[in-house]
Amino acid sequence: MAVANEPASSPLATAPAPGRRWGEVIIESIIKIAGVSVIFIVGFIFLFLLWEGLPAILDIPLRQLFGPQWYPIEEHFGLLPLLFGSLLVTVVAVLIALPLGITTAIYLGEIAPPWLRDILKPIIEILAGIPSIVLGFLGWIALAPLIQTMGAPTGLTAFTGALILAYMALPTIISIAEDALYAVPREYRDGALAIGATQWQTIWRVVVPAARSGMLIAVMLGIGRAIGETMAVLMVTGNAANIPAFSENWLFSPVRTMTATIAAEMGEVAQGSTHYHVLYAIGLLLFLITLAINSLAARLIGVSGGRRSRPGGSL
Amino acid sequence: MTRQQTHRIAITVMTIVSAIVVIPIIMVIGYVIWMGISAVNWEFLTQAPRNGMTEGGIMPAIVGTVILTLGTAIVSMPLSIATAIYLAEYAGDNRVTRWVRLAMVNLAGIPSIVYGLFGLGAFVLFAGFGTSIIAGSLTLGIMTMPVVISTSEEAILAVPQQFRTVSLSLGASKWQTIWHQILPQALPGILTGMILGLGRAAGETAPILFTVAAFYLPQLPQSIFDQTMALPYHLYVIATQVPGMPVSIQYGTALVLLGFVLSLTLIASLVRTFMRRQREW
Amino acid sequence: MPRRPSIAICLLLLLTALALSACSRTADAAGAQAGTGRAIQNKGSDTLVNLALAWAEQYRVEHPDISIAVTGGGSGTGIAALINGTVDIANASRVMKDDEIAEAQANGIDPQEYVVAIDALAVIVNKDNPVSELTIDQLADIFTGRVRNWKEVGGLDEPIILVSRESNSGTHVYFLEEVVRKGDKENKDVFARQTLLMPSSVGITSEVKRNPHAIGYDGLGYVDTNTEKLIAVAKDAGSPFVLPSVATGADGTYPIARDLYVYTDKSPSQAITDYLTWITGPEGQAIVAKLGFVPIAKE
């Protein structure tokens, strides 16, 4: 193990310097520049959104920006209904996806026989591969009428969107939760079983608590995935820029999310108009929200911790 | 209730929940195939839409998606692989590397519609490409970078250390070692990552909405500065904008899109399995 | 080290990359040379998009050398694209606003307006809805949310679900000005906030078709009377109720009808001028009638 984990730079760094041609120096510099290009790309996207979004934040009084009315053709740019819509759909989606995803991860990792796991895991991978427009199309043509027949005044509701988003977030949640469970040392399970606990007790009292932080990451990335989803939500949530009254059934009200707003309205606006800048400001907001979530999750996972160790290199 | 009973109930509940997760996936795929298969035939795949798109095929959308997928590959492959080589072979454990990784994680997390906004502002308007294949490919290319980088890096790291040690001890330079020894060995992994990334790009609608997609084009694009039709956007259009659209064509288009994207995933896993068998370690 | 099996793959990959870059280079050159051969870019109103598509398809049959790229998205979309100089022809179901014209002129584009068809805006409800006649006043009450139950306008005791186009559509703006605000410039009423905003015309007909509580409006060309029910509309309480049709739209008895426009830059190319002449000529107008729109009167 010690050999395998040794940083590769040590033998490579002592590579013989003589005989190196200019071409190689150039190639290596290109690679080094390319390596850091990712930072510049993210920075560039951020600066671009800021550049185009800032005029909106500066021009529109904050009180209006956080007002309750979104009606851009009359210059009402209240973001509250859109924030509400995104939040409601995302929270409900995660509330649906979380128990489903974590239970499935536990089932796959701890209970399912290997042959069943070999069938189920590819199916879940397939779910991750289904384009959101296909799910949106099915939601629009099949799920919405179904929800309407269940008694909602219309099938195009926050719940319809949340249900689809939940399934879209499931592959992420399941795979991260599985990793977290996998990382719990074998000895924990063996120990618990040895002192006479049932398999369920072992899972519930020992394995799951040990995997807690991994579960938290699963939740966060699930949120990150759900809040940025666009096409499916655009097609099934009804897009009414409305915050339902407290007495109404929020779940079965139509809502308008930030992503759907951009998708539906961006094509319309003239470059440089207030509306154009406001849509970029919404994009900036989405960027910052996902940036915060992903940075935090990355910190928890430890992804940002420099060089990765090499996996076992001996044969 | 005894512990054994609790155990049995818990296991049952978990089995049911897993079924709730998996069964709808099978149903969705099965339903799309069931409803769409009757529309998909040779004519559907090779002809242009006719009569307000309610007849004929979806060939221009298929071709457009293939072109966009290739364009995405051309944009993202060189930069992504170079970045992966950097991360795997050159990067030290320092602040810059940490920033690169953080940037990658965030690039992967940016909502697709924000990529669409960025593509519109940066490539369509600022760079002056107009709604065009090049603007769409650049947008999708940047979007796929994180997937390609991380899978390529893993593939490069998975090449055993001995390859490097031997090559270097025989007098090869670092770059020679990477080019002649490590990259060929890591290629299957890199290809797998590339194809997976392309699969994701091919199915995306939001990033191409403002950057490249056309409602209807009478002919195939002639240059990379032309717009093109594309399968995901075409599905959106015929699902929501064309009156009197036969349901079978809608499902048929959904099926072709699903088939295209999933077969890329399938190819990726075949490449992986096939190349693994050829591996020398 | 033994032979390297992957080197073949490496080569293959390289070749593909080379071939692709070569391809893109030739495509590049073609794009540079093409210039005039480039498709006429036509974008805008969703109301017009299917009509524009039908025109483009038919025109291509008669003039195989001219190709026209059609995109929807809404009138605002097309006008914005015209202002930004990214389209040749913008379709609009409303006139350009003064500030839009000013913006276009600031970008060096002088928009020219052409009326290409007339559209009767049909108010539609579900087949099962007993309501079949409404006045403009009632419609305004319904769409602003002052009336929220069907029994208040002679229907069942059920909630009203409002369905509208997105605010970027000319249809939305027209309906807002002529129905919700009853043509009164001082009136500042807007659509009720719980209104479902559909990104497209078909979204409205689909929702109305399947939802017994829904009421929406759409270009007559989009309505399928087998699945949706047309509402007869009266200008005011004393006027007769009129069903929308090509005839009532043309003679002006149906109160909610508007012109449909296309916009181009001041001096378009010959190809575009020819196309516009063809659209407004007998062949183009025959297609207008075929799709359920009202042809423009002959001068």
PDB file of N, CA and C in Angstrom, chain C residues 179-227:
ATOM      1  N   VAL C 179     -59.035  42.464 -23.911  1.00  0.00           N
ATOM      2  CA  VAL C 179     -60.039  41.756 -23.131  1.00  0.00           C
ATOM      3  C   VAL C 179     -59.903  42.066 -21.640  1.00  0.00           C
ATOM      4  N   VAL C 180     -58.746  41.761 -21.071  1.00  0.00           N
ATOM      5  CA  VAL C 180     -58.570  41.981 -19.635  1.00  0.00           C
ATOM      6  C   VAL C 180     -58.756  43.464 -19.304  1.00  0.00           C
ATOM      7  N   ARG C 181     -58.186  44.339 -20.160  1.00  0.00           N
ATOM      8  CA  ARG C 181     -58.320  45.780 -19.911  1.00  0.00           C
ATOM      9  C   ARG C 181     -59.386  46.403 -20.799  1.00  0.00           C
ATOM     10  N   LYS C 182     -60.089  45.615 -21.535  1.00  0.00           N
ATOM     11  CA  LYS C 182     -61.210  46.032 -22.379  1.00  0.00           C
ATOM     12  C   LYS C 182     -60.845  47.198 -23.298  1.00  0.00           C
ATOM     13  N   GLY C 183     -59.612  47.237 -23.744  1.00  0.00           N
ATOM     14  CA  GLY C 183     -59.203  48.276 -24.676  1.00  0.00           C
ATOM     15  C   GLY C 183     -58.986  49.633 -24.039  1.00  0.00           C
ATOM     16  N   ASP C 184     -59.043  49.686 -22.704  1.00  0.00           N
ATOM     17  CA  ASP C 184     -58.901  50.958 -21.998  1.00  0.00           C
ATOM     18  C   ASP C 184     -57.440  51.154 -21.611  1.00  0.00           C
ATOM     19  N   LYS C 185     -56.789  52.181 -22.185  1.00  0.00           N
ATOM     20  CA  LYS C 185     -55.359  52.398 -21.952  1.00  0.00           C
ATOM     21  C   LYS C 185     -55.050  52.722 -20.486  1.00  0.00           C
ATOM     22  N   GLU C 186     -56.026  53.295 -19.775  1.00  0.00           N
ATOM     23  CA  GLU C 186     -55.797  53.690 -18.381  1.00  0.00           C
ATOM     24  C   GLU C 186     -55.901  52.507 -17.431  1.00  0.00           C
ATOM     25  N   ASN C 187     -56.603  51.476 -17.894  1.00  0.00           N
ATOM     26  CA  ASN C 187     -56.848  50.303 -17.063  1.00  0.00           C
ATOM     27  C   ASN C 187     -55.535  49.575 -16.788  1.00  0.00           C
ATOM     28  N   LYS C 188     -55.258  49.297 -15.511  1.00  0.00           N
ATOM     29  CA  LYS C 188     -53.989  48.649 -15.181  1.00  0.00           C
ATOM     30  C   LYS C 188     -54.187  47.213 -14.685  1.00  0.00           C
ATOM     31  N   ASP C 189     -55.357  46.644 -14.968  1.00  0.00           N
ATOM     32  CA  ASP C 189     -55.591  45.258 -14.567  1.00  0.00           C
ATOM     33  C   ASP C 189     -54.589  44.322 -15.235  1.00  0.00           C
ATOM     34  N   VAL C 190     -54.251  43.253 -14.551  1.00  0.00           N
ATOM     35  CA  VAL C 190     -53.417  42.227 -15.180  1.00  0.00           C
ATOM     36  C   VAL C 190     -54.048  40.861 -14.936  1.00  0.00           C
ATOM     37  N   PHE C 191     -53.505  39.873 -15.592  1.00  0.00           N
ATOM     38  CA  PHE C 191     -53.962  38.507 -15.382  1.00  0.00           C
ATOM     39  C   PHE C 191     -53.818  38.132 -13.906  1.00  0.00           C
ATOM     40  N   ALA C 192     -54.769  37.327 -13.415  1.00  0.00           N
ATOM     41  CA  ALA C 192     -54.664  36.829 -12.054  1.00  0.00           C
ATOM     42  C   ALA C 192     -53.358  36.064 -11.910  1.00  0.00           C
ATOM     43  N   ARG C 193     -52.776  36.106 -10.720  1.00  0.00           N
ATOM     44  CA  ARG C 193     -51.458  35.494 -10.543  1.00  0.00           C
ATOM     45  C   ARG C 193     -51.493  33.972 -10.648  1.00  0.00           C
ATOM     46  N   GLN C 194     -52.668  33.392 -10.370  1.00  0.00           N
ATOM     47  CA  GLN C 194     -52.696  31.930 -10.420  1.00  0.00           C
ATOM     48  C   GLN C 194     -52.871  31.400 -11.848  1.00  0.00           C
ATOM     49  N   THR C 195     -52.877  32.322 -12.824  1.00  0.00           N
ATOM     50  CA  THR C 195     -53.012  31.898 -14.218  1.00  0.00           C
ATOM     51  C   THR C 195     -51.863  30.981 -14.624  1.00  0.00           C
ATOM     52  N   LEU C 196     -52.219  29.849 -15.237  1.00  0.00           N
ATOM     53  CA  LEU C 196     -51.180  28.963 -15.760  1.00  0.00           C
ATOM     54  C   LEU C 196     -50.603  29.607 -17.004  1.00  0.00           C
ATOM     55  N   LEU C 197     -49.283  29.751 -17.057  1.00  0.00           N
ATOM     56  CA  LEU C 197     -48.662  30.346 -18.232  1.00  0.00           C
ATOM     57  C   LEU C 197     -48.028  29.243 -19.066  1.00  0.00           C
ATOM     58  N   MET C 198     -48.581  29.028 -20.247  1.00  0.00           N
ATOM     59  CA  MET C 198     -48.089  27.955 -21.099  1.00  0.00           C
ATOM     60  C   MET C 198     -47.069  28.507 -22.078  1.00  0.00           C
ATOM     61  N   PRO C 199     -45.982  27.796 -22.253  1.00  0.00           N
ATOM     62  CA  PRO C 199     -44.963  28.288 -23.180  1.00  0.00           C
ATOM     63  C   PRO C 199     -45.399  28.212 -24.645  1.00  0.00           C
ATOM     64  N   SER C 200     -46.569  27.686 -24.920  1.00  0.00           N
ATOM     65  CA  SER C 200     -46.950  27.550 -26.322  1.00  0.00           C
ATOM     66  C   SER C 200     -48.459  27.454 -26.485  1.00  0.00           C
ATOM     67  N   SER C 201     -48.900  27.648 -27.723  1.00  0.00           N
ATOM     68  CA  SER C 201     -50.326  27.588 -28.014  1.00  0.00           C
ATOM     69  C   SER C 201     -50.911  26.213 -27.763  1.00  0.00           C
ATOM     70  N   VAL C 202     -50.174  25.199 -28.174  1.00  0.00           N
ATOM     71  CA  VAL C 202     -50.678  23.843 -28.018  1.00  0.00           C
ATOM     72  C   VAL C 202     -50.818  23.495 -26.540  1.00  0.00           C
ATOM     73  N   GLY C 203     -49.958  24.083 -25.697  1.00  0.00           N
ATOM     74  CA  GLY C 203     -50.082  23.876 -24.261  1.00  0.00           C
ATOM     75  C   GLY C 203     -51.472  24.248 -23.784  1.00  0.00           C
ATOM     76  N   ILE C 204     -52.010  25.330 -24.322  1.00  0.00           N
ATOM     77  CA  ILE C 204     -53.330  25.798 -23.895  1.00  0.00           C
ATOM     78  C   ILE C 204     -54.414  24.839 -24.350  1.00  0.00           C
ATOM     79  N   THR C 205     -54.401  24.478 -25.623  1.00  0.00           N
ATOM     80  CA  THR C 205     -55.459  23.582 -26.101  1.00  0.00           C
ATOM     81  C   THR C 205     -55.383  22.231 -25.383  1.00  0.00           C
ATOM     82  N   SER C 206     -54.159  21.741 -25.147  1.00  0.00           N
ATOM     83  CA  SER C 206     -54.043  20.444 -24.468  1.00  0.00           C
ATOM     84  C   SER C 206     -54.631  20.499 -23.073  1.00  0.00           C
ATOM     85  N   GLU C 207     -54.315  21.571 -22.335  1.00  0.00           N
ATOM     86  CA  GLU C 207     -54.808  21.665 -20.962  1.00  0.00           C
ATOM     87  C   GLU C 207     -56.328  21.832 -20.966  1.00  0.00           C
ATOM     88  N   VAL C 208     -56.860  22.636 -21.877  1.00  0.00           N
ATOM     89  CA  VAL C 208     -58.307  22.831 -21.939  1.00  0.00           C
ATOM     90  C   VAL C 208     -59.001  21.528 -22.337  1.00  0.00           C
ATOM     91  N   LYS C 209     -58.362  20.801 -23.232  1.00  0.00           N
ATOM     92  CA  LYS C 209     -58.937  19.546 -23.698  1.00  0.00           C
ATOM     93  C   LYS C 209     -59.125  18.563 -22.547  1.00  0.00           C
ATOM     94  N   ARG C 210     -58.169  18.544 -21.612  1.00  0.00           N
ATOM     95  CA  ARG C 210     -58.238  17.513 -20.574  1.00  0.00           C
ATOM     96  C   ARG C 210     -58.754  18.029 -19.240  1.00  0.00           C
ATOM     97  N   ASN C 211     -58.897  19.343 -19.088  1.00  0.00           N
ATOM     98  CA  ASN C 211     -59.289  19.873 -17.791  1.00  0.00           C
ATOM     99  C   ASN C 211     -60.675  20.509 -17.864  1.00  0.00           C
ATOM    100  N   PRO C 212     -61.680  19.916 -17.210  1.00  0.00           N
ATOM    101  CA  PRO C 212     -63.052  20.433 -17.305  1.00  0.00           C
ATOM    102  C   PRO C 212     -63.224  21.816 -16.674  1.00  0.00           C
ATOM    103  N   HIS C 213     -62.249  22.255 -15.845  1.00  0.00           N
ATOM    104  CA  HIS C 213     -62.382  23.568 -15.199  1.00  0.00           C
ATOM    105  C   HIS C 213     -61.725  24.685 -15.993  1.00  0.00           C
ATOM    106  N   ALA C 214     -61.007  24.341 -17.036  1.00  0.00           N
ATOM    107  CA  ALA C 214     -60.102  25.309 -17.646  1.00  0.00           C
ATOM    108  C   ALA C 214     -60.800  26.224 -18.642  1.00  0.00           C
ATOM    109  N   ILE C 215     -60.277  27.447 -18.749  1.00  0.00           N
ATOM    110  CA  ILE C 215     -60.653  28.361 -19.821  1.00  0.00           C
ATOM    111  C   ILE C 215     -59.371  28.976 -20.358  1.00  0.00           C
ATOM    112  N   GLY C 216     -59.266  29.067 -21.658  1.00  0.00           N
ATOM    113  CA  GLY C 216     -58.063  29.631 -22.254  1.00  0.00           C
ATOM    114  C   GLY C 216     -58.399  30.369 -23.528  1.00  0.00           C
ATOM    115  N   TYR C 217     -57.372  30.913 -24.167  1.00  0.00           N
ATOM    116  CA  TYR C 217     -57.596  31.586 -25.442  1.00  0.00           C
ATOM    117  C   TYR C 217     -56.462  31.193 -26.361  1.00  0.00           C
ATOM    118  N   ASP C 218     -56.747  31.161 -27.633  1.00  0.00           N
ATOM    119  CA  ASP C 218     -55.742  30.692 -28.575  1.00  0.00           C
ATOM    120  C   ASP C 218     -56.126  31.168 -29.977  1.00  0.00           C
ATOM    121  N   GLY C 219     -55.152  31.254 -30.846  1.00  0.00           N
ATOM    122  CA  GLY C 219     -55.459  31.582 -32.226  1.00  0.00           C
ATOM    123  C   GLY C 219     -56.419  30.543 -32.784  1.00  0.00           C
ATOM    124  N   LEU C 220     -57.372  30.997 -33.591  1.00  0.00           N
ATOM    125  CA  LEU C 220     -58.394  30.089 -34.108  1.00  0.00           C
ATOM    126  C   LEU C 220     -57.771  28.900 -34.831  1.00  0.00           C
ATOM    127  N   GLY C 221     -56.638  29.141 -35.479  1.00  0.00           N
ATOM    128  CA  GLY C 221     -55.974  28.079 -36.222  1.00  0.00           C
ATOM    129  C   GLY C 221     -55.521  26.921 -35.344  1.00  0.00           C
ATOM    130  N   TYR C 222     -55.376  27.174 -34.059  1.00  0.00           N
ATOM    131  CA  TYR C 222     -54.899  26.139 -33.155  1.00  0.00           C
ATOM    132  C   TYR C 222     -56.032  25.301 -32.567  1.00  0.00           C
ATOM    133  N   VAL C 223     -57.260  25.793 -32.688  1.00  0.00           N
ATOM    134  CA  VAL C 223     -58.358  25.142 -31.988  1.00  0.00           C
ATOM    135  C   VAL C 223     -58.914  23.993 -32.823  1.00  0.00           C
ATOM    136  N   ASP C 224     -59.093  22.860 -32.164  1.00  0.00           N
ATOM    137  CA  ASP C 224     -59.729  21.716 -32.801  1.00  0.00           C
ATOM    138  C   ASP C 224     -61.103  21.570 -32.158  1.00  0.00           C
ATOM    139  N   THR C 225     -62.151  21.918 -32.926  1.00  0.00           N
ATOM    140  CA  THR C 225     -63.481  21.953 -32.319  1.00  0.00           C
ATOM    141  C   THR C 225     -63.999  20.558 -31.968  1.00  0.00           C
ATOM    142  N   ASN C 226     -63.272  19.518 -32.376  1.00  0.00           N
ATOM    143  CA  ASN C 226     -63.664  18.178 -31.940  1.00  0.00           C
ATOM    144  C   ASN C 226     -63.304  17.945 -30.487  1.00  0.00           C
ATOM    145  N   THR C 227     -62.296  18.653 -30.003  1.00  0.00           N
ATOM    146  CA  THR C 227     -61.842  18.390 -28.636  1.00  0.00           C
ATOM    147  C   THR C 227     -62.008  19.583 -27.707  1.00  0.00           C
TER     148      THR C 227
END
